[in-house]
Short mmCIF file of C-alpha atoms in Angstrom, two decimals:
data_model
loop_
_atom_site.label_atom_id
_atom_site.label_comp_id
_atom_site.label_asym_id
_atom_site.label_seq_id
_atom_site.Cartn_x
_atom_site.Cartn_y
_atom_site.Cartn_z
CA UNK A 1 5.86 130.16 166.38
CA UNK A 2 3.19 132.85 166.58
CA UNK A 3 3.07 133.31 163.24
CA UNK A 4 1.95 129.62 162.76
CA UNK A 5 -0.45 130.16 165.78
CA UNK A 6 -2.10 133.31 163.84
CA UNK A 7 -2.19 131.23 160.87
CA UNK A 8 -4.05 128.16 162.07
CA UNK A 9 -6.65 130.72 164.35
CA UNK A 10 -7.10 132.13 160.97
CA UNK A 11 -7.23 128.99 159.16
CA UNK A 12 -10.20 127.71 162.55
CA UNK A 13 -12.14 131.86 161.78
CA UNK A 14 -12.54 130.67 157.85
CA UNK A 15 -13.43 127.41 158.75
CA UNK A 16 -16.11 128.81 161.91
CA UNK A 17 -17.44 131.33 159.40
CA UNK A 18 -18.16 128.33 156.74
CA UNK A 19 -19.86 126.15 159.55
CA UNK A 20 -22.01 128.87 159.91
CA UNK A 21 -22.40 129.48 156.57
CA UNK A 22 -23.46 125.85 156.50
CA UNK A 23 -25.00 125.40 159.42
CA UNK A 24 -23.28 122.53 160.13
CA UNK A 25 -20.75 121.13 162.32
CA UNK A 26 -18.84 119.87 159.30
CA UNK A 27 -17.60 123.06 158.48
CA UNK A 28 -16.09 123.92 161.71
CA UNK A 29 -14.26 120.19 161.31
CA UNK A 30 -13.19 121.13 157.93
CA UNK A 31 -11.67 124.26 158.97
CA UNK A 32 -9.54 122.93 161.50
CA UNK A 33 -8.45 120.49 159.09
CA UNK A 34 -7.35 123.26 156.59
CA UNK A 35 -5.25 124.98 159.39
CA UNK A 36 -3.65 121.93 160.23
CA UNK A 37 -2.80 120.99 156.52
CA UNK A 38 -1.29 124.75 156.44
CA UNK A 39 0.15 124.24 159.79
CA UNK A 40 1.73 120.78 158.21
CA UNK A 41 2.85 122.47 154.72
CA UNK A 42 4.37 125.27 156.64
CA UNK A 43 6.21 122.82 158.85
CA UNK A 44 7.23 120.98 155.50
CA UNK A 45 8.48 123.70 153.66
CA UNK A 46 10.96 124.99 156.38
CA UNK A 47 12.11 121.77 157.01
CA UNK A 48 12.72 121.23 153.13
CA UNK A 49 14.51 124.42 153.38
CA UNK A 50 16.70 123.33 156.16
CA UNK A 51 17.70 120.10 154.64
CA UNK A 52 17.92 121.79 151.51
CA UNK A 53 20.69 124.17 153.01
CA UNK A 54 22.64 121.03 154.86
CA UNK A 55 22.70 119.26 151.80
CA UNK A 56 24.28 121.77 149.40
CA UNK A 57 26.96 122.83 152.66
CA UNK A 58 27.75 119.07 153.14
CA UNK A 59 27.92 118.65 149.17
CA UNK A 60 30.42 121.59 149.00
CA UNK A 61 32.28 121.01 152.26
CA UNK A 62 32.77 124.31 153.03
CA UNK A 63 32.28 125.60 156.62
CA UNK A 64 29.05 127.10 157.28
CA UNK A 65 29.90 129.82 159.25
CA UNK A 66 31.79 130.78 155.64
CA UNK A 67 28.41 130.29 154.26
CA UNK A 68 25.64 133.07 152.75
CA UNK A 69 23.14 130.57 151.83
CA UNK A 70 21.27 130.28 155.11
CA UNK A 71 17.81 130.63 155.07
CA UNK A 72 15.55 132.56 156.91
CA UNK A 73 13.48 130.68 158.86
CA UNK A 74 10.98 131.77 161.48
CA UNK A 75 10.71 130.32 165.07
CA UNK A 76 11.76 126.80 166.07
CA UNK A 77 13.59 126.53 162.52
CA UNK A 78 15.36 129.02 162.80
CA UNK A 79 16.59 128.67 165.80
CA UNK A 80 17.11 125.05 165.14
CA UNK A 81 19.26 126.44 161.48
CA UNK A 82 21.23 128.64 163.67
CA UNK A 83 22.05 126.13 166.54
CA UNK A 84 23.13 123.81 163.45
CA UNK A 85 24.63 125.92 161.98
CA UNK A 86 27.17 126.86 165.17
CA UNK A 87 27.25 123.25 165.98
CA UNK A 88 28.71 122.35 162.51
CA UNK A 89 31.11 125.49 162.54
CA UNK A 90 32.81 124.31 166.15
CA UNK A 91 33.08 120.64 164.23
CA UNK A 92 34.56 122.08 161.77
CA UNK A 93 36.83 124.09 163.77
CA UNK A 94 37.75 120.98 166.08
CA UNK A 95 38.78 118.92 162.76
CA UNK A 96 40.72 121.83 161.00
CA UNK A 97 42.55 122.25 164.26
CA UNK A 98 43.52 118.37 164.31
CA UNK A 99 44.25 118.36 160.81
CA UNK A 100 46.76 120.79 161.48
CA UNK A 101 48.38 118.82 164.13
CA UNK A 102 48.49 115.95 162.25
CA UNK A 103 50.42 117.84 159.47
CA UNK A 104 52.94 119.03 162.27
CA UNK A 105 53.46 115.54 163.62
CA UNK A 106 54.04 114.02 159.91
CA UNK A 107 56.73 116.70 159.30
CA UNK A 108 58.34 116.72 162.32
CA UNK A 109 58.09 112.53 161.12
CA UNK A 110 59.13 113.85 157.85
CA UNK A 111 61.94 116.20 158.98
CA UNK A 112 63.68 112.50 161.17
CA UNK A 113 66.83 111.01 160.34
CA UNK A 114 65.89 108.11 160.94
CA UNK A 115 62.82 105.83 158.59
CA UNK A 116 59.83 105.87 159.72
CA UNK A 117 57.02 103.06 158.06
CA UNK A 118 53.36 103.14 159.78
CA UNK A 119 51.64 99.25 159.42
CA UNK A 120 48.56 98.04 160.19
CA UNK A 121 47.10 95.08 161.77
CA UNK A 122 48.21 93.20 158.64
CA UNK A 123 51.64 94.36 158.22
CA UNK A 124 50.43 96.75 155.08
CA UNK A 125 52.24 99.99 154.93
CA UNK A 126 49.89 103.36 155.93
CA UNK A 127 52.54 105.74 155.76
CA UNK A 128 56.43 106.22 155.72
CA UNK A 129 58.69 109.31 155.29
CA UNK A 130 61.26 110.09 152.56
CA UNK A 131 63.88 108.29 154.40
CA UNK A 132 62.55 105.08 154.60
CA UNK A 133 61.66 104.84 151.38
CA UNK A 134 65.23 105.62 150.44
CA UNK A 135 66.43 102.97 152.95
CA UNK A 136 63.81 100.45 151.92
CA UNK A 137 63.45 101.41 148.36
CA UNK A 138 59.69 102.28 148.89
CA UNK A 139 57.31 104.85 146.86
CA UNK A 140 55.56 106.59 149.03
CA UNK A 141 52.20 107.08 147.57
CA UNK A 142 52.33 104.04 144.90
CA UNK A 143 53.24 101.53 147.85
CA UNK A 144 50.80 102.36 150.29
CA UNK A 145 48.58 99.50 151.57
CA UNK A 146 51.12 97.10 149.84
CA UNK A 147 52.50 94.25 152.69
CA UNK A 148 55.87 95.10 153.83
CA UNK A 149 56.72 91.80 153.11
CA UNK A 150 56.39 91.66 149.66
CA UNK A 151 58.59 95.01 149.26
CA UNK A 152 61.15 94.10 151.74
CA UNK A 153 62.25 90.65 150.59
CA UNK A 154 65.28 90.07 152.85
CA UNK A 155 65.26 86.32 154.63
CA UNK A 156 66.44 88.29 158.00
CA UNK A 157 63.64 91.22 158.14
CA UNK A 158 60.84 88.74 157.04
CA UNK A 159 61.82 86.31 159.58
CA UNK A 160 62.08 88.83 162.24
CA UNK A 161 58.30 90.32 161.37
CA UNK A 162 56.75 87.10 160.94
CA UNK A 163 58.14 85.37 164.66
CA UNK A 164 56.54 88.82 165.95
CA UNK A 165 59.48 89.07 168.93
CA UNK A 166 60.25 92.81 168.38
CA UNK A 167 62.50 92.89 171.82
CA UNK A 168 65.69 92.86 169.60
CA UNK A 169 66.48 94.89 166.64
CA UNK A 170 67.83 93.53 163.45
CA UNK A 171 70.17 94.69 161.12
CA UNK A 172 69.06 94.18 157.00
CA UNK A 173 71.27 95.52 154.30
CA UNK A 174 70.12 98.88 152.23
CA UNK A 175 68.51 99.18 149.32
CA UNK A 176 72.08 100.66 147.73
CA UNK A 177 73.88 98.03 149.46
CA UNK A 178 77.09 96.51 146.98
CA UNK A 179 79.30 94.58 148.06
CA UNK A 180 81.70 97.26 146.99
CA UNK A 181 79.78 99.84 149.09
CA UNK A 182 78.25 97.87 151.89
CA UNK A 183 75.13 100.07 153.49
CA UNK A 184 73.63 98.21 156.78
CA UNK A 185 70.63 99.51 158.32
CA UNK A 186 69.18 98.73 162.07
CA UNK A 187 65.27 97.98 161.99
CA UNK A 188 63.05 98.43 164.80
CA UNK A 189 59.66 97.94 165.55
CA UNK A 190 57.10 98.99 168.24
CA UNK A 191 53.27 97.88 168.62
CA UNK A 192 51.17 100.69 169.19
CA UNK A 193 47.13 101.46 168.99
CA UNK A 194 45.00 97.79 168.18
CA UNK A 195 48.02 95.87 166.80
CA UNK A 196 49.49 98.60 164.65
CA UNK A 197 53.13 98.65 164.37
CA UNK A 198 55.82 101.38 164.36
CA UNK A 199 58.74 100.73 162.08
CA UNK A 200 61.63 102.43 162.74
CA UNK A 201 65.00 102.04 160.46
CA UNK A 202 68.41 103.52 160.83
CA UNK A 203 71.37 103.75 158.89
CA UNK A 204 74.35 102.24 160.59
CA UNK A 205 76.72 102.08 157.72
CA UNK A 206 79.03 104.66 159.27
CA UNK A 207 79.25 102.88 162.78
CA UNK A 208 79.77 99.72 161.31
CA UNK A 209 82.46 100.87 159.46
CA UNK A 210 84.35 102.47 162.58
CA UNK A 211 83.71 99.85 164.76
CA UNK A 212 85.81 97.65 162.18
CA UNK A 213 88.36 99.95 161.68
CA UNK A 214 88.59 100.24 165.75
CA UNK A 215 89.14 96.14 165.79
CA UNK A 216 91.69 96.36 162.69
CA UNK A 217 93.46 98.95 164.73
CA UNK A 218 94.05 97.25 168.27
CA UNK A 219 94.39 94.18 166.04
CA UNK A 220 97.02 96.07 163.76
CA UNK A 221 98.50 97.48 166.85
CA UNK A 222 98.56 94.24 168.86
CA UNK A 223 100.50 92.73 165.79
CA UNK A 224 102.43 95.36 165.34
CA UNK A 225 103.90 95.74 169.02
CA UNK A 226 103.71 91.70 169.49
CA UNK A 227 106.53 91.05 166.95
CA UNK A 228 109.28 93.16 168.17
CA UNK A 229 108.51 92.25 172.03
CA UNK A 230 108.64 88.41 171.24
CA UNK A 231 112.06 89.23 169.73
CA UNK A 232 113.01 90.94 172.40
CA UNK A 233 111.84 88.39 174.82
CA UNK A 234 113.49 85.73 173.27
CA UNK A 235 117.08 87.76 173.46
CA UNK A 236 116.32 88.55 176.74
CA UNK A 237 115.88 84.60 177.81
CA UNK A 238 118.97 83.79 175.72
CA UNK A 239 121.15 86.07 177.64
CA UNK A 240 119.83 84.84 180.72
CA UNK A 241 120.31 81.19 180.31
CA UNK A 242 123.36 80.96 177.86
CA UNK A 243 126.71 81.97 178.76
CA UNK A 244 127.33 83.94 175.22
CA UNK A 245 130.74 85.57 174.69
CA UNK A 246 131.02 88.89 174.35
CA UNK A 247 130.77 89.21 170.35
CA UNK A 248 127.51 87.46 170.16
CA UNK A 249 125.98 89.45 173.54
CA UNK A 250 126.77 92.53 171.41
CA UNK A 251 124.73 91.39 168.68
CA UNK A 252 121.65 90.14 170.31
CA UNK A 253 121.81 93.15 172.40
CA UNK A 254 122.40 95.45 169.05
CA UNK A 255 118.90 93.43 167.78
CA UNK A 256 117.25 94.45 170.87
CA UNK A 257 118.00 98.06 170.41
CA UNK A 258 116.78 97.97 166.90
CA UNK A 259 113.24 96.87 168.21
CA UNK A 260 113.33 98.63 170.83
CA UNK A 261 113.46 101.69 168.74
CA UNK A 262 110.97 100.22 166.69
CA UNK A 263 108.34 99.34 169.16
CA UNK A 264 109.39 103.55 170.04
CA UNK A 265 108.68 104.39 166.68
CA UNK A 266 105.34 102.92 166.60
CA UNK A 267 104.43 104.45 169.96
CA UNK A 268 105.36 107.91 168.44
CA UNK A 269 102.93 107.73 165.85
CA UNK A 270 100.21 106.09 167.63
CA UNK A 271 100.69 109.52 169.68
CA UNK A 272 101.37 111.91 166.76
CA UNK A 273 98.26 110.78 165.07
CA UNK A 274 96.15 110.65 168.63
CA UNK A 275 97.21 114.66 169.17
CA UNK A 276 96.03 115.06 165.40
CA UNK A 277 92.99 114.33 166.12
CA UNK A 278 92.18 115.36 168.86
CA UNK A 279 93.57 119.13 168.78
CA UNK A 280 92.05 121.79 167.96
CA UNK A 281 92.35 123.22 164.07
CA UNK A 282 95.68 125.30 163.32
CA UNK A 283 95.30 129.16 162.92
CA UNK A 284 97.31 130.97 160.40
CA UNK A 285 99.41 133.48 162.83
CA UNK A 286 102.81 130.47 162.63
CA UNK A 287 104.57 130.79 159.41
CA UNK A 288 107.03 128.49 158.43
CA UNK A 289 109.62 129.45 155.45
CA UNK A 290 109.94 126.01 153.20
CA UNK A 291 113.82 126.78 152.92
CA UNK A 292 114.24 125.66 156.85
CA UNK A 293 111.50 122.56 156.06
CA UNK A 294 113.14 121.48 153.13
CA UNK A 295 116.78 121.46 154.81
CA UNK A 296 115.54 118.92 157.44
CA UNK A 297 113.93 116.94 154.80
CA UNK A 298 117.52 116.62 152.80
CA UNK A 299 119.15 115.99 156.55
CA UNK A 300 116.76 113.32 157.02
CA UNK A 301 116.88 111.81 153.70
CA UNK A 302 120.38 111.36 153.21
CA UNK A 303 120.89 110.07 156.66
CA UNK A 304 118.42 107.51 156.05
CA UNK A 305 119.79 106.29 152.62
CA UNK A 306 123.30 106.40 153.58
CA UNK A 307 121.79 103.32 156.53
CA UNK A 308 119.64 101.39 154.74
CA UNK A 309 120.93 101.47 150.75
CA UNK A 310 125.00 101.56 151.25
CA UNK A 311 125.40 102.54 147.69
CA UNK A 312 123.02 105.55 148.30
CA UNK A 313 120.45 107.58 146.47
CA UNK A 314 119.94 110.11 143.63
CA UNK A 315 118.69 112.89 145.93
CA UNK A 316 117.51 116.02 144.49
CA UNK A 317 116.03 118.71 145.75
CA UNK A 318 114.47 121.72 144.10
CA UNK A 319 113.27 124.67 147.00
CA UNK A 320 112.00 126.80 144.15
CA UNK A 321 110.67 130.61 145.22
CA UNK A 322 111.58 131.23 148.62
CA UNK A 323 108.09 131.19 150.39
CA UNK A 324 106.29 130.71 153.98
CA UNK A 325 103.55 128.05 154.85
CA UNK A 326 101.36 129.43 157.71
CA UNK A 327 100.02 126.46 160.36
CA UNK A 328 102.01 124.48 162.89
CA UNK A 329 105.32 124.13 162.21
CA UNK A 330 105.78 120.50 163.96
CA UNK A 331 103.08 118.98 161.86
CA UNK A 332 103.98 120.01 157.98
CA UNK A 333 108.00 119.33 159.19
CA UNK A 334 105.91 115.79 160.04
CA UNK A 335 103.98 115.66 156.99
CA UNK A 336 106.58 116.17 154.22
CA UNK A 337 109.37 114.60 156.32
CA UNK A 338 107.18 111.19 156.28
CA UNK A 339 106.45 111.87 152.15
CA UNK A 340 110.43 112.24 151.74
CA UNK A 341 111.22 109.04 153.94
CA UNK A 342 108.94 106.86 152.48
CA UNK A 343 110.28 107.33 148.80
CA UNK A 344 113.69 106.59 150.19
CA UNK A 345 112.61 103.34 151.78
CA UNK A 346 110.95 102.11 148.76
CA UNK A 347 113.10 103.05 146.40
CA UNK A 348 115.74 101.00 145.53
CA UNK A 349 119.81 101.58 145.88
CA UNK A 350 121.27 104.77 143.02
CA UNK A 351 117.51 104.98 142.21
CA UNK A 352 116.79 108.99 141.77
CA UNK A 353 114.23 110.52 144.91
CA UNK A 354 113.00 114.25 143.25
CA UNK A 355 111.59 116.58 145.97
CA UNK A 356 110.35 119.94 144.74
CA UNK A 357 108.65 123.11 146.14
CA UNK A 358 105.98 124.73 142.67
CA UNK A 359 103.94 128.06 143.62
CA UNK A 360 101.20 127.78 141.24
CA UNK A 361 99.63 130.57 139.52
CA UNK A 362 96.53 130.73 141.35
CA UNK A 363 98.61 131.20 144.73
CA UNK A 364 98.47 127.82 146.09
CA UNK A 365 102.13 126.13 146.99
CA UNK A 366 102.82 122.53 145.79
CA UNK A 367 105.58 120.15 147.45
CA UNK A 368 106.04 117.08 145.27
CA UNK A 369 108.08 113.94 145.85
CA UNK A 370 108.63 111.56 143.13
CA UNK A 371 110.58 108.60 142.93
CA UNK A 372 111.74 106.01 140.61
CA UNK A 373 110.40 103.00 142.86
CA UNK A 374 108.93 100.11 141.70
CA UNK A 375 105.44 101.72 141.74
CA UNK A 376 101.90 100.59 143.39
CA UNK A 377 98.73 99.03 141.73
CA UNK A 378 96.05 100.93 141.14
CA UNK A 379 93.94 98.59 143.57
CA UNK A 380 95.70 99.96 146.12
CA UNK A 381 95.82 103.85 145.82
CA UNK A 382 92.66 104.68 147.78
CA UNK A 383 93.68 102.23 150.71
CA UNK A 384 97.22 103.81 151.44
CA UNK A 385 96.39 106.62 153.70
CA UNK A 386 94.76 103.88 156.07
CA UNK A 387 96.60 103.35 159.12
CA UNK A 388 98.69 100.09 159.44
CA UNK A 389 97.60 99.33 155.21
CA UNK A 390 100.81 98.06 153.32
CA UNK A 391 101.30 97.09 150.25
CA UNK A 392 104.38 94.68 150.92
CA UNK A 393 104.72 94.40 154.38
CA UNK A 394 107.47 92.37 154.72
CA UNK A 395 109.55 95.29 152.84
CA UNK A 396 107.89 98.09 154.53
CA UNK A 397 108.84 96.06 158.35
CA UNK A 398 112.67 95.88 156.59
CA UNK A 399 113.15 99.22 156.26
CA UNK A 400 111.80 100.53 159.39
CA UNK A 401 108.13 101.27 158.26
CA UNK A 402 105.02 101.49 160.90
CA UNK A 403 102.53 101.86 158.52
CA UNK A 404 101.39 104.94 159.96
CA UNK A 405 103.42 107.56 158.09
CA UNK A 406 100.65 108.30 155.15
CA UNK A 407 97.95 108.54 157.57
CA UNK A 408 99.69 111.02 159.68
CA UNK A 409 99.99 113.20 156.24
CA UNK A 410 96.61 112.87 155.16
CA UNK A 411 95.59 114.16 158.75
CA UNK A 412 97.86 117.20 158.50
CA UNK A 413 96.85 117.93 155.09
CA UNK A 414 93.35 117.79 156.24
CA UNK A 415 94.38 120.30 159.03
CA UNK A 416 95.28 122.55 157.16
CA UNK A 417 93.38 122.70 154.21
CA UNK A 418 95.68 121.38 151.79
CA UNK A 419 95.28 118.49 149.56
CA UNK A 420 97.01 115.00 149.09
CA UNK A 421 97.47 113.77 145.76
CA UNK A 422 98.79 109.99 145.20
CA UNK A 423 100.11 109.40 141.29
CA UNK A 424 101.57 105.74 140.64
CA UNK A 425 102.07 103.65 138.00
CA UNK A 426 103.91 100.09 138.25
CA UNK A 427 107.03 99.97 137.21
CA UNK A 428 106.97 104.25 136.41
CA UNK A 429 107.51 105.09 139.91
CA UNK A 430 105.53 107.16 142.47
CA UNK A 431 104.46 110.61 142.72
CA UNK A 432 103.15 111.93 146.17
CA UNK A 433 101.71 115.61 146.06
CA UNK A 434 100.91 118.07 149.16
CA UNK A 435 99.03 120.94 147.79
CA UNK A 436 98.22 123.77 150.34
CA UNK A 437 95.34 126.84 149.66
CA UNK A 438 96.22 129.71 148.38
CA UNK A 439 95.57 131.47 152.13
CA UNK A 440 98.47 129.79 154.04
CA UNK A 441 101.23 130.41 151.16
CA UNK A 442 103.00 133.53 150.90
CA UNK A 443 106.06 134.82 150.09
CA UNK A 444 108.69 135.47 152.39
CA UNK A 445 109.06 138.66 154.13
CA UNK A 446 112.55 139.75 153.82
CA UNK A 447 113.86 141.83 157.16
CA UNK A 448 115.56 144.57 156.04
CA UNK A 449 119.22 145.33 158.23
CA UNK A 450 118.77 148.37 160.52
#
């Protein structure tokens, strides 16, 4: 400022000096005009350098406290640059700050389980995470700005966006969804900011699924109970209101026994495979030597086929190397006792039942039942470890079956690490396989006599 000030008294000497030269009063005017056109081209030329400067910053968006390129100006300017220049730095500051914030919020957004879509006013999509572009079959970059509508075609979901009433949620197949491999998901939305909307989508396949396996089971169990207690309520009202001789009162009440003991049965498992689940994993301090399991198997089997098949079965057993199974004894007597059973149900009078004990060579133990039954479709392999699934269940309710015995082995073999293997061909027989790991077979220790 003082340097312009020196400048322009100059600029007013030169011009005094040439009034007097000329003797005139025009030479004193025209020397304050020539400091004022300096005073003016100074002004112009630090204000040119100024903008200059904010130009090539803005142009290269770089911050300009980064920057070397300031230029020197004297007085106002440069305290005008500088006060600029700290201005623009705090902005800059202030916006790298809330980009940063904005990244954390879309990967935290990112990181959800759950879909997330961002819409506009419109419906068109600003932004969505990985997941609900897997759920919806989005892209996330190609489909921004596209409607929702026109990527998300399902009758339900466009009906539910265009009445607006977003109290309620609504449930829209997947973008995987077969009728195979059903996938439902549950859609949200929320209206946020000027008539924006948050999309939310979550994938409810798996809660579907147990909620209908939780109505097949009380409805399975309901049946299952239902038809021996209406027997047994109709013996009961017989033998109240008849007068039966002795003969037939032994029968009816012989009937009643049997489904009493049936209804028992059923009640056993239900409890078996309710203390499966619910307890806690076995450790691998129990051993168990397979020459004491595979005793009560033959026990059980041959007191089974001598009742139902009076003509008997081709029972063979094979106990192989004398070994130990580590886990809880009850449950793998359980396990192979219900494998061993079920061929001898199924299989049909002087058909042959093999049960065999294999240590394989990398260390794992093997006990196999096969049986010369009349087989199973291949439709129905995967379903047979579901509780209450039958194949026939007019023959498996025959011979004494509750539908439960192959789910109670798939959850011990699951306990313990082993694994179940199913073979069947129609007509060839079955093949039912318990293979445990490597770390709960051993051989057994022989005590030595003192």
């Amino acid at each position: 400022m003082i340097r312009r000030w020196i400048v322009f008294a100059c600029c007013a000497v030169v011009g005094g000096a040439l009034g007097w030269w000329a003797a005139s009063r025009e030479g004193l005017a025209w020397g304050l005009l020539l400091g004022a056109a300096v005073w003016q081209f100074t002004d112009s030329f630090y204000a040119r350098q100024l903008l200059g400067w904010l130009r090539s910053e803005q142009s290269n968006e770089t911050p300009l406290l980064m920057a070397g390129a300031q230029p020197r100006l004297p007085g106002v300017w440069g305290e005008v640059a500088d006060r600029v220049r700290r201005l623009l730095n705090n902005r800059h500051q202030q916006y790298s700050e809330s980009q940063a914030r904005l990244d954390e919020f879309l990967e935290a957004l990112q990181a959800s389980p759950n879909g997330v879509v961002l819409l506009d006013e419109e419906g068109r999509i600003e932004w969505c995470n990985q997941t609900a572009a897997q759920h919806f079959g989005l892209d996330a970059r190609r489909d921004i700005q596209q409607h929702i509508a026109n990527l998300v075609r399902d009758p339900g979901f466009n009906a539910f966006m265009a009445t607006a009433n977003f109290s309620h949620e609504v449930v829209i197949p997947g973008n995987f969804s077969t009728p195979a491999r059903p996938v439902k998901l549950s859609v949200h939305v929320h209206r946020y900011g000027k008539d924006r909307k948050l999309l939310l989508s979550r994938d409810i396949t798996a809660l579907e699924q147990a909620e209908a396996m939780r109505r097949d089971f009380v409805a399975n169990v309901s049946h299952e109970i239902r038809t021996p207690l209406t027997v047994v309520s109709g013996f009961i009202e017989t033998l109240q209101n008849l007068p039966l001789k002795k003969p037939e009162r032994d029968r009816y009440l012989a009937l009643m026994a049997l489904q009493s003991q049936r209804m028992q049965t059923l009640v056993d498992d239900l409890l078996t495979l309710s203390r499966l689940e619910g307890s806690p994993l076995p450790g691998a301090y129990e051993w168990t030597a397979t020459k004491a399991l595979f005793a009560q198997c033959e026990q059980e089997a041959r007191a089974l086929s001598g009742v139902i098949a009076p003509q008997g079965h081709q029972l063979v057993f094979e106990p192989g190397p004398v070994c130990e199974i580590s886990g809880i004894q009850r449950e793998i007597s359980s396990a192979l006792s219900n494998l061993v059973t079920n061929a001898v149900r199924y299989t049909p009078e002087a058909g042959l039942i093999r049960v065999s004990w294999t240590r394989l060579a990398d260390g794992r133990g093997e006990f196999r039942v096969r049986d010369s039954g009349p087989g199973i479709e291949a439709e129905h392999l995967p379903r047979l470890t579901e509780r209450f699934y039958r194949v026939d269940r007019s023959r498996s309710r025959e011979t004494g079956g509750t539908g439960l015995g192959l789910a109670i082995v798939k959850h011990v073999a699951q306990r313990h690490g082993a694994e179940l293997r199913i073979e069947s061909q129609v007509g060839q027989g079955s093949c039912f396989s318990i293979i445990f790991p490597a770390a709960r077979v051993r051989e057994q220790i022989q005590i030595q006599p003192a």
